[in-house]
Amino acid sequence: MDTGYILKGHVLAFTTSPFTEERPEDAARLRGAVAVRDGRIAGTGTFADMRALLPEAETVDHSGKLIMAGFVDAHVHYPQTAVIASWGKRLIDWLNSYSFPEEMRFADRAYADEIAARYLDLTTAHGTTTVCSFCTIHPESVDALFAAAQARGQRVAGGKTCMDRNAPDGLRDTAQSAYDDSEALIARWHGTDRLEYAISPRFSPTSTPEQLEAMGALWAKHPECLMQTHLSEQTDEIAWVKSLFPQARDYLDTYEEFGLLGAKGLYGHAIHLEDRERHRLRDYGAALIHCPTSNTFIGSGLFDMAGLMAEGQRIGLATDTGGGSSFSMLRTLAAAYEIGQLRGTPLHAAQLLWLATQGSATALRMEDKIGNAAAGMEADLVVLDLASTPAIAQRAARAEDIWEAVFPTIMMGDDRAIAEVWIGGRRV
Ligand code: GUN
Ligand code: ZN
């Protein structure tokens, strides 16, 4: 019988969004312990209260450390793991030079299995417990990711990347095969254990109108699925979309016209948006996924977090591995902070930590299951050592409250700051 665990430390939970509070820190509560049993969070409170709740539970002492929901990375390309941090190209050159040749290799199931395992090992070591990933055009690449996630008991979303033009030989499907293969994968994986399917047309430059229409029809038939794509990442990409879809009102319209705008839609990057696009995204409750290390690394631009939050957009946060330059959501928070600074709107530590957990979980429509250290939620937790290096420790030692204590870890922390990770109530 599972008698459970009580983790002792600074347990951080959110009661609301720190973007809607006058003082962002008022959105958070700190408690002394969290109780875990049968894969779920049984409660949070004082250690004595948790002991009363689970009298037989094993105590895990993390005094002085910060215990919070595991990080949720809402937009990644796991097949780009081995080409992360490739030097010096703009988006389209980067795709052609590094990403597409690497993605070609995923026709080989054994290679896909190797990279899926490597990717989940790396992200777990960085405190990430859920990801939403593009795979490659090969259905085997989806099987590899989901099988690896299933074996680890992880909540993971993903889907077969669909492309039927402007991609090399061997990396194109068709409108029909993309529909059929995606539908077979939905039947095989969606809702199995903790896995969710995301219909994944890569972006409008690599799909014909026929393929976008087929993806829209598939989503209409399977509204239980997420749909993920890319939107307005770089200005030359936007100009290319205009030339490929001369009748479209804007980039978003190339999706909207084919039924690919919806509440379970995830739009990666969303930097250079026009007013009409912002209105439509908000009206639908669609999710924008901010990928700050990618945006600086590929030179895409500065996401308008403050403006988009103020108008009520749903926003998640992501590494965009491997266009992003890190597997770490801590590093991603640092980049989000820096982009906020460059726009004159710095983010509070509470806002940053919320984005990496509840924000992304809300974007993925999983906020009732993951993304917060609260009773009833699935027990995906990360324990942060707030003094993981001498440089961080000496700054944290001066801190007057938890936000000041965690901020050096946000700005300078990496996998050394990850003291422990729990997935589905199991220590990993
Ligand atoms: N746009 C279309 N595909 C990609 C990709 O793989 N990475 C990034 N950063 N942008 C994209
Ligand atoms: Zn991407």
Short mmCIF file of C-alpha atoms and ligand atoms in Angstrom, two decimals:
data_model
loop_
_atom_site.label_atom_id
_atom_site.label_comp_id
_atom_site.label_asym_id
_atom_site.label_seq_id
_atom_site.Cartn_x
_atom_site.Cartn_y
_atom_site.Cartn_z
CA MET A 1 0.00 0.00 0.00
CA ASP A 2 1.16 3.54 -0.77
CA THR A 3 1.43 5.26 2.60
CA GLY A 4 2.57 8.43 0.88
CA TYR A 5 5.24 11.05 1.37
CA ILE A 6 5.46 14.39 3.09
CA LEU A 7 7.92 16.81 1.52
CA LYS A 8 9.05 19.48 3.95
CA GLY A 9 10.30 22.86 2.65
CA HIS A 10 8.99 26.14 1.23
CA VAL A 11 5.99 24.89 -0.77
CA LEU A 12 4.91 27.42 -3.40
CA ALA A 13 1.36 27.39 -4.73
CA PHE A 14 -0.65 29.96 -6.68
CA THR A 15 -4.19 30.93 -5.77
CA THR A 16 -4.63 33.20 -8.80
CA SER A 17 -2.59 34.68 -11.63
CA PRO A 18 0.15 37.10 -10.55
CA PHE A 19 -0.58 39.04 -13.74
CA THR A 20 -3.97 40.14 -12.41
CA GLU A 21 -2.80 41.16 -8.93
CA GLU A 22 -1.60 44.64 -8.05
CA ARG A 23 1.25 42.99 -6.15
CA PRO A 24 2.23 39.83 -8.08
CA GLU A 25 3.42 38.07 -4.92
CA ASP A 26 -0.13 38.22 -3.51
CA ALA A 27 -1.07 35.51 -6.02
CA ALA A 28 1.15 33.00 -4.23
CA ARG A 29 1.00 31.12 -0.92
CA LEU A 30 3.92 29.53 0.88
CA ARG A 31 3.33 26.53 3.12
CA GLY A 32 5.65 24.28 5.10
CA ALA A 33 4.86 20.90 3.59
CA VAL A 34 3.15 19.02 0.79
CA ALA A 35 1.63 15.56 1.15
CA VAL A 36 1.71 13.15 -1.79
CA ARG A 37 -0.13 9.86 -2.17
CA ASP A 38 -1.34 7.65 -5.03
CA GLY A 39 0.19 9.91 -7.64
CA ARG A 40 -1.60 13.02 -6.42
CA ILE A 41 -1.11 15.89 -4.05
CA ALA A 42 -3.13 15.02 -0.95
CA GLY A 43 -2.71 18.46 0.57
CA THR A 44 -0.46 21.37 1.48
CA GLY A 45 -0.15 23.04 4.86
CA THR A 46 1.91 22.86 8.00
CA PHE A 47 4.01 19.76 8.56
CA ALA A 48 1.78 18.83 11.52
CA ASP A 49 -1.36 19.09 9.37
CA MET A 50 0.20 16.94 6.67
CA ARG A 51 1.27 14.40 9.29
CA ALA A 52 -2.31 14.25 10.54
CA LEU A 53 -3.48 13.76 6.95
CA LEU A 54 -0.99 10.96 6.19
CA PRO A 55 0.10 9.46 9.54
CA GLU A 56 2.16 6.66 7.96
CA ALA A 57 3.88 8.73 5.31
CA GLU A 58 7.65 8.89 4.81
CA THR A 59 9.11 12.35 5.46
CA VAL A 60 11.42 13.86 2.85
CA ASP A 61 13.24 16.81 4.35
CA HIS A 62 13.91 19.69 1.95
CA SER A 63 14.09 22.43 4.57
CA GLY A 64 15.33 25.68 3.04
CA LYS A 65 14.52 24.56 -0.51
CA LEU A 66 11.63 25.65 -2.72
CA ILE A 67 9.10 22.96 -3.63
CA MET A 68 6.75 23.76 -6.49
CA ALA A 69 4.93 22.26 -9.45
CA GLY A 70 7.25 20.73 -12.05
CA PHE A 71 8.00 22.93 -15.04
CA VAL A 72 5.72 22.71 -18.08
CA ASP A 73 7.45 23.37 -21.41
CA ALA A 74 4.65 24.20 -23.84
CA HIS A 75 6.51 24.16 -27.18
CA VAL A 76 9.48 21.96 -28.07
CA HIS A 77 10.85 19.93 -30.94
CA TYR A 78 12.34 16.85 -29.24
CA PRO A 79 13.84 15.69 -32.57
CA GLN A 80 16.09 18.78 -32.53
CA THR A 81 17.80 17.67 -29.29
CA ALA A 82 21.06 16.72 -31.01
CA VAL A 83 21.29 19.97 -33.03
CA ILE A 84 20.56 22.41 -30.20
CA ALA A 85 22.90 25.43 -30.17
CA SER A 86 23.84 25.29 -33.86
CA TRP A 87 25.58 28.45 -34.92
CA GLY A 88 24.35 31.51 -36.61
CA LYS A 89 21.40 31.33 -39.02
CA ARG A 90 18.06 33.03 -39.47
CA LEU A 91 14.96 30.88 -39.06
CA ILE A 92 14.53 29.50 -42.57
CA ASP A 93 18.30 28.84 -43.05
CA TRP A 94 18.39 27.28 -39.61
CA LEU A 95 15.57 24.90 -40.51
CA ASN A 96 17.19 23.94 -43.82
CA SER A 97 20.75 23.61 -42.49
CA TYR A 98 20.24 21.87 -39.17
CA SER A 99 16.69 20.92 -38.38
CA PHE A 100 15.50 19.24 -41.58
CA PRO A 101 18.59 17.02 -42.08
CA GLU A 102 18.35 15.90 -38.44
CA GLU A 103 14.58 15.30 -38.63
CA MET A 104 15.19 13.05 -41.65
CA ARG A 105 16.91 10.56 -39.35
CA PHE A 106 13.69 9.87 -37.43
CA ALA A 107 12.49 7.50 -40.15
CA ASP A 108 14.62 5.08 -38.11
CA ARG A 109 12.62 4.03 -35.05
CA ALA A 110 15.73 3.03 -33.10
CA TYR A 111 17.19 6.51 -33.55
CA ALA A 112 13.87 8.10 -32.55
CA ASP A 113 13.81 5.93 -29.39
CA GLU A 114 17.38 6.95 -28.53
CA ILE A 115 16.69 10.68 -28.87
CA ALA A 116 13.30 10.52 -27.13
CA ALA A 117 14.94 8.87 -24.10
CA ARG A 118 17.85 11.32 -24.17
CA TYR A 119 15.47 14.25 -24.44
CA LEU A 120 13.28 13.16 -21.50
CA ASP A 121 16.39 12.43 -19.40
CA LEU A 122 17.74 15.92 -20.09
CA THR A 123 14.49 17.75 -19.46
CA THR A 124 13.76 15.81 -16.26
CA ALA A 125 17.23 16.69 -15.01
CA HIS A 126 16.26 20.33 -15.59
CA GLY A 127 13.03 20.02 -13.57
CA THR A 128 10.62 19.80 -16.50
CA THR A 129 7.86 17.28 -15.94
CA THR A 130 5.55 17.95 -18.91
CA VAL A 131 6.32 18.95 -22.49
CA CYS A 132 4.27 19.55 -25.62
CA SER A 133 6.44 18.47 -28.54
CA PHE A 134 6.46 18.50 -32.28
CA CYS A 135 7.76 15.19 -33.59
CA THR A 136 8.78 14.67 -37.26
CA ILE A 137 6.67 13.68 -40.26
CA HIS A 138 7.33 10.03 -39.35
CA PRO A 139 4.62 8.39 -37.22
CA GLU A 140 7.43 6.34 -35.61
CA SER A 141 8.79 9.54 -34.09
CA VAL A 142 5.48 10.00 -32.25
CA ASP A 143 5.44 6.38 -31.10
CA ALA A 144 8.98 6.84 -29.77
CA LEU A 145 8.11 9.94 -27.72
CA PHE A 146 4.86 8.57 -26.32
CA ALA A 147 6.35 5.16 -25.49
CA ALA A 148 9.22 6.82 -23.62
CA ALA A 149 6.85 9.16 -21.75
CA GLN A 150 4.46 6.33 -20.93
CA ALA A 151 7.28 4.25 -19.45
CA ARG A 152 8.14 7.19 -17.18
CA GLY A 153 4.53 7.92 -16.23
CA GLN A 154 4.82 11.43 -17.64
CA ARG A 155 2.07 13.75 -18.85
CA VAL A 156 3.23 14.59 -22.37
CA ALA A 157 1.54 16.04 -25.44
CA GLY A 158 2.84 15.73 -28.97
CA GLY A 159 2.04 15.01 -32.54
CA LYS A 160 3.29 14.16 -35.98
CA THR A 161 4.63 17.25 -37.73
CA CYS A 162 2.82 17.69 -41.05
CA MET A 163 4.58 19.23 -44.08
CA ASP A 164 3.75 18.75 -47.74
CA ARG A 165 5.79 21.54 -49.38
CA ASN A 166 8.96 23.61 -48.96
CA ALA A 167 10.71 20.74 -47.22
CA PRO A 168 13.30 18.33 -48.65
CA ASP A 169 12.59 14.96 -50.25
CA GLY A 170 11.98 12.40 -47.55
CA LEU A 171 10.51 15.00 -45.23
CA ARG A 172 7.18 15.62 -46.92
CA ASP A 173 3.85 13.89 -46.49
CA THR A 174 0.63 14.72 -48.35
CA ALA A 175 -2.68 16.21 -47.27
CA GLN A 176 -4.23 12.74 -47.24
CA SER A 177 -1.37 10.86 -45.55
CA ALA A 178 -1.01 13.59 -42.92
CA TYR A 179 -4.71 13.22 -42.14
CA ASP A 180 -4.65 9.42 -42.06
CA ASP A 181 -1.40 9.06 -40.12
CA SER A 182 -2.41 11.70 -37.57
CA GLU A 183 -5.81 10.09 -37.07
CA ALA A 184 -4.26 6.65 -36.55
CA LEU A 185 -1.91 8.16 -33.95
CA ILE A 186 -4.83 9.84 -32.17
CA ALA A 187 -6.55 6.45 -31.96
CA ARG A 188 -3.36 4.78 -30.69
CA TRP A 189 -2.27 7.35 -28.11
CA HIS A 190 -4.72 10.12 -27.21
CA GLY A 191 -5.98 9.67 -23.66
CA THR A 192 -3.79 6.63 -23.01
CA ASP A 193 -2.33 6.99 -19.52
CA ARG A 194 -1.15 10.64 -19.34
CA LEU A 195 -0.64 11.18 -23.09
CA GLU A 196 -2.41 13.73 -25.26
CA TYR A 197 -2.30 14.17 -28.99
CA ALA A 198 -1.58 17.53 -30.59
CA ILE A 199 -2.47 17.88 -34.27
CA SER A 200 0.70 19.53 -35.64
CA PRO A 201 0.83 21.33 -39.00
CA ARG A 202 4.36 22.79 -38.75
CA PHE A 203 3.55 26.27 -40.13
CA SER A 204 1.79 27.61 -43.17
CA PRO A 205 4.94 27.86 -45.38
CA THR A 206 5.37 24.06 -45.24
CA SER A 207 1.72 23.13 -45.79
CA THR A 208 -0.34 23.56 -48.94
CA PRO A 209 -3.82 25.01 -48.51
CA GLU A 210 -5.08 21.45 -49.13
CA GLN A 211 -3.07 20.15 -46.19
CA LEU A 212 -4.17 22.99 -43.89
CA GLU A 213 -7.77 22.23 -44.87
CA ALA A 214 -7.25 18.54 -44.09
CA MET A 215 -5.77 19.42 -40.68
CA GLY A 216 -8.73 21.69 -39.97
CA ALA A 217 -11.12 18.87 -40.85
CA LEU A 218 -9.20 16.48 -38.60
CA TRP A 219 -9.36 18.92 -35.69
CA ALA A 220 -13.10 19.42 -36.23
CA LYS A 221 -13.51 15.65 -36.03
CA HIS A 222 -11.24 15.40 -32.95
CA PRO A 223 -11.87 18.57 -30.94
CA GLU A 224 -10.56 16.73 -27.86
CA CYS A 225 -7.05 17.18 -29.28
CA LEU A 226 -4.72 20.13 -29.02
CA MET A 227 -3.53 21.76 -32.25
CA GLN A 228 -0.06 23.30 -32.36
CA THR A 229 1.74 25.37 -34.97
CA HIS A 230 3.95 28.46 -35.41
CA LEU A 231 2.87 32.06 -35.91
CA SER A 232 4.67 35.31 -36.80
CA GLU A 233 8.13 34.42 -35.55
CA GLN A 234 10.32 36.41 -37.97
CA THR A 235 9.57 39.27 -40.35
CA ASP A 236 11.01 37.48 -43.43
CA GLU A 237 8.87 34.43 -42.55
CA ILE A 238 5.79 36.68 -42.45
CA ALA A 239 6.66 38.14 -45.86
CA TRP A 240 7.02 34.59 -47.21
CA VAL A 241 3.59 33.65 -45.83
CA LYS A 242 2.10 36.75 -47.52
CA SER A 243 3.57 35.67 -50.87
CA LEU A 244 2.35 32.08 -50.46
CA PHE A 245 -1.17 33.14 -49.38
CA PRO A 246 -1.81 36.42 -51.24
CA GLN A 247 -5.51 36.39 -50.35
CA ALA A 248 -4.95 36.06 -46.59
CA ARG A 249 -5.59 39.10 -44.36
CA ASP A 250 -2.58 38.25 -42.21
CA TYR A 251 -0.56 35.22 -41.03
CA LEU A 252 -3.21 34.03 -38.57
CA ASP A 253 -5.78 34.10 -41.37
CA THR A 254 -3.91 31.28 -43.14
CA TYR A 255 -4.91 29.11 -40.16
CA GLU A 256 -8.27 30.68 -39.42
CA GLU A 257 -9.51 30.15 -42.98
CA PHE A 258 -8.96 26.41 -42.65
CA GLY A 259 -10.46 25.88 -39.19
CA LEU A 260 -7.10 25.97 -37.43
CA LEU A 261 -7.96 28.72 -34.95
CA GLY A 262 -9.47 27.50 -31.70
CA ALA A 263 -9.43 27.40 -27.94
CA LYS A 264 -7.20 24.34 -27.88
CA GLY A 265 -4.83 25.92 -30.41
CA LEU A 266 -1.21 26.67 -29.48
CA TYR A 267 0.61 29.31 -31.52
CA GLY A 268 4.36 29.31 -31.01
CA HIS A 269 6.28 32.63 -30.91
CA ALA A 270 3.51 35.12 -31.90
CA ILE A 271 5.89 38.08 -31.85
CA HIS A 272 4.98 40.33 -34.78
CA LEU A 273 1.19 40.32 -34.45
CA GLU A 274 -1.23 42.69 -36.13
CA ASP A 275 -4.23 44.08 -34.25
CA ARG A 276 -6.69 41.82 -36.03
CA GLU A 277 -4.64 38.77 -35.10
CA ARG A 278 -4.51 39.81 -31.45
CA HIS A 279 -8.28 40.30 -31.36
CA ARG A 280 -9.03 36.96 -32.97
CA LEU A 281 -6.58 35.05 -30.75
CA ARG A 282 -8.15 36.54 -27.66
CA ASP A 283 -11.73 36.04 -28.85
CA TYR A 284 -11.03 32.34 -29.35
CA GLY A 285 -9.06 31.94 -26.10
CA ALA A 286 -6.21 30.49 -28.13
CA ALA A 287 -2.79 30.17 -26.48
CA LEU A 288 0.34 32.11 -27.44
CA ILE A 289 3.55 30.34 -26.52
CA HIS A 290 6.48 32.57 -25.67
CA CYS A 291 9.88 31.04 -26.51
CA PRO A 292 12.40 33.63 -25.25
CA THR A 293 15.75 31.84 -25.65
CA SER A 294 14.75 30.91 -29.19
CA ASN A 295 13.67 34.45 -29.98
CA THR A 296 17.02 35.91 -28.94
CA PHE A 297 19.06 33.00 -30.33
CA ILE A 298 17.52 33.09 -33.83
CA GLY A 299 17.10 36.85 -33.64
CA SER A 300 13.33 36.82 -34.02
CA GLY A 301 12.21 39.77 -31.88
CA LEU A 302 10.82 40.83 -28.51
CA PHE A 303 7.53 39.22 -27.41
CA ASP A 304 5.06 41.73 -25.93
CA MET A 305 4.30 39.88 -22.67
CA ALA A 306 2.95 42.90 -20.77
CA GLY A 307 0.73 44.13 -23.59
CA LEU A 308 -0.64 40.70 -24.44
CA MET A 309 -1.30 39.81 -20.79
CA ALA A 310 -3.03 43.16 -20.23
CA GLU A 311 -5.44 42.44 -23.07
CA GLY A 312 -6.29 39.04 -21.57
CA GLN A 313 -4.41 36.63 -23.82
CA ARG A 314 -3.69 33.08 -22.69
CA ILE A 315 0.12 32.72 -22.63
CA GLY A 316 2.44 29.78 -22.03
CA LEU A 317 6.20 29.57 -21.87
CA ALA A 318 8.59 27.27 -23.67
CA THR A 319 12.18 26.48 -24.55
CA ASP A 320 11.49 25.76 -28.25
CA THR A 321 14.29 23.18 -28.13
CA GLY A 322 16.35 23.16 -30.38
CA GLY A 323 15.68 26.63 -31.91
CA GLY A 324 15.86 27.63 -28.26
CA SER A 325 19.34 27.43 -26.82
CA SER A 326 18.62 25.54 -23.59
CA PHE A 327 16.66 22.62 -22.15
CA SER A 328 16.26 24.60 -18.93
CA MET A 329 13.07 26.40 -17.98
CA LEU A 330 15.14 28.39 -15.45
CA ARG A 331 17.30 29.68 -18.30
CA THR A 332 14.05 30.34 -20.20
CA LEU A 333 12.74 32.43 -17.29
CA ALA A 334 15.95 34.46 -17.30
CA ALA A 335 15.52 35.17 -21.01
CA ALA A 336 11.86 36.09 -20.51
CA TYR A 337 12.92 38.51 -17.81
CA GLU A 338 15.57 40.06 -20.08
CA ILE A 339 13.11 40.47 -22.95
CA GLY A 340 10.71 42.14 -20.52
CA GLN A 341 13.50 44.51 -19.52
CA LEU A 342 14.30 45.35 -23.15
CA ARG A 343 10.62 46.25 -23.60
CA GLY A 344 10.60 48.32 -20.39
CA THR A 345 8.29 45.88 -18.58
CA PRO A 346 10.23 43.67 -16.15
CA LEU A 347 8.51 40.54 -14.86
CA HIS A 348 8.27 39.71 -11.14
CA ALA A 349 9.70 36.37 -9.94
CA ALA A 350 6.16 35.23 -9.08
CA GLN A 351 5.04 35.97 -12.64
CA LEU A 352 8.01 34.08 -14.07
CA LEU A 353 7.43 30.98 -11.93
CA TRP A 354 3.70 31.10 -12.69
CA LEU A 355 4.38 31.23 -16.44
CA ALA A 356 6.61 28.14 -16.26
CA THR A 357 3.95 26.13 -14.41
CA GLN A 358 0.33 27.35 -14.35
CA GLY A 359 0.72 29.57 -17.40
CA SER A 360 1.94 26.75 -19.59
CA ALA A 361 -0.50 24.26 -18.03
CA THR A 362 -3.36 26.67 -18.77
CA ALA A 363 -2.15 27.09 -22.34
CA LEU A 364 -2.22 23.30 -22.71
CA ARG A 365 -5.67 23.17 -21.04
CA MET A 366 -4.21 20.93 -18.35
CA GLU A 367 -4.57 23.39 -15.45
CA ASP A 368 -7.00 21.11 -13.64
CA LYS A 369 -4.34 18.36 -13.57
CA ILE A 370 -0.85 19.90 -13.44
CA GLY A 371 0.97 23.18 -12.92
CA ASN A 372 0.27 23.89 -9.23
CA ALA A 373 1.18 22.43 -5.86
CA ALA A 374 -2.40 22.09 -4.66
CA ALA A 375 -4.60 19.31 -3.31
CA GLY A 376 -6.01 17.06 -6.02
CA MET A 377 -3.40 17.91 -8.62
CA GLU A 378 -1.16 15.23 -10.11
CA ALA A 379 2.04 15.05 -8.07
CA ASP A 380 4.57 16.45 -10.54
CA LEU A 381 6.95 18.48 -8.40
CA VAL A 382 10.37 20.07 -8.57
CA VAL A 383 12.54 20.89 -5.57
CA LEU A 384 14.82 23.86 -6.14
CA ASP A 385 18.08 24.29 -4.25
CA LEU A 386 18.29 28.07 -3.87
CA ALA A 387 22.04 27.93 -3.18
CA SER A 388 23.19 25.53 -5.91
CA THR A 389 26.45 27.32 -6.78
CA PRO A 390 28.72 29.59 -4.77
CA ALA A 391 27.69 32.58 -6.89
CA ILE A 392 23.99 31.95 -6.33
CA ALA A 393 24.43 31.03 -2.66
CA GLN A 394 26.23 34.25 -1.74
CA ARG A 395 23.47 36.35 -3.31
CA ALA A 396 20.61 34.28 -1.90
CA ALA A 397 22.14 34.60 1.58
CA ARG A 398 21.31 38.34 1.49
CA ALA A 399 17.68 37.78 0.50
CA GLU A 400 14.95 39.28 2.66
CA ASP A 401 12.06 37.24 1.29
CA ILE A 402 11.43 34.17 -0.85
CA TRP A 403 11.21 36.17 -4.09
CA GLU A 404 14.61 37.72 -3.55
CA ALA A 405 15.90 34.29 -2.54
CA VAL A 406 14.69 32.56 -5.70
CA PHE A 407 15.60 35.28 -8.20
CA PRO A 408 19.36 34.48 -8.36
CA THR A 409 18.38 30.87 -9.17
CA ILE A 410 16.05 32.12 -11.90
CA MET A 411 18.80 34.26 -13.41
CA MET A 412 21.85 32.05 -12.84
CA GLY A 413 20.49 28.57 -12.12
CA ASP A 414 20.72 25.43 -14.23
CA ASP A 415 20.30 21.71 -13.66
CA ARG A 416 22.49 21.96 -10.55
CA ALA A 417 19.60 23.83 -8.91
CA ILE A 418 17.27 20.87 -9.39
CA ALA A 419 17.52 18.99 -6.09
CA GLU A 420 14.76 16.50 -6.80
CA VAL A 421 11.99 15.80 -9.30
CA TRP A 422 8.72 13.94 -8.69
CA ILE A 423 6.62 12.64 -11.57
CA GLY A 424 3.17 11.26 -10.87
CA GLY A 425 3.95 10.90 -7.19
CA ARG A 426 7.21 9.02 -7.78
CA ARG A 427 10.69 10.37 -7.03
CA VAL A 428 12.82 10.10 -10.18
N1 GUN B 1 8.96 27.47 -37.55
C1 GUN B 1 8.66 26.33 -38.22
N2 GUN B 1 9.37 25.29 -37.76
C2 GUN B 1 10.15 25.76 -36.79
C3 GUN B 1 11.12 25.16 -35.92
O1 GUN B 1 11.40 23.96 -35.96
N3 GUN B 1 11.73 25.99 -35.03
C4 GUN B 1 11.41 27.32 -34.94
N4 GUN B 1 12.03 28.06 -34.04
N5 GUN B 1 10.53 27.90 -35.74
C5 GUN B 1 9.90 27.13 -36.65
ZN ZN B 2 8.85 25.50 -32.76
#
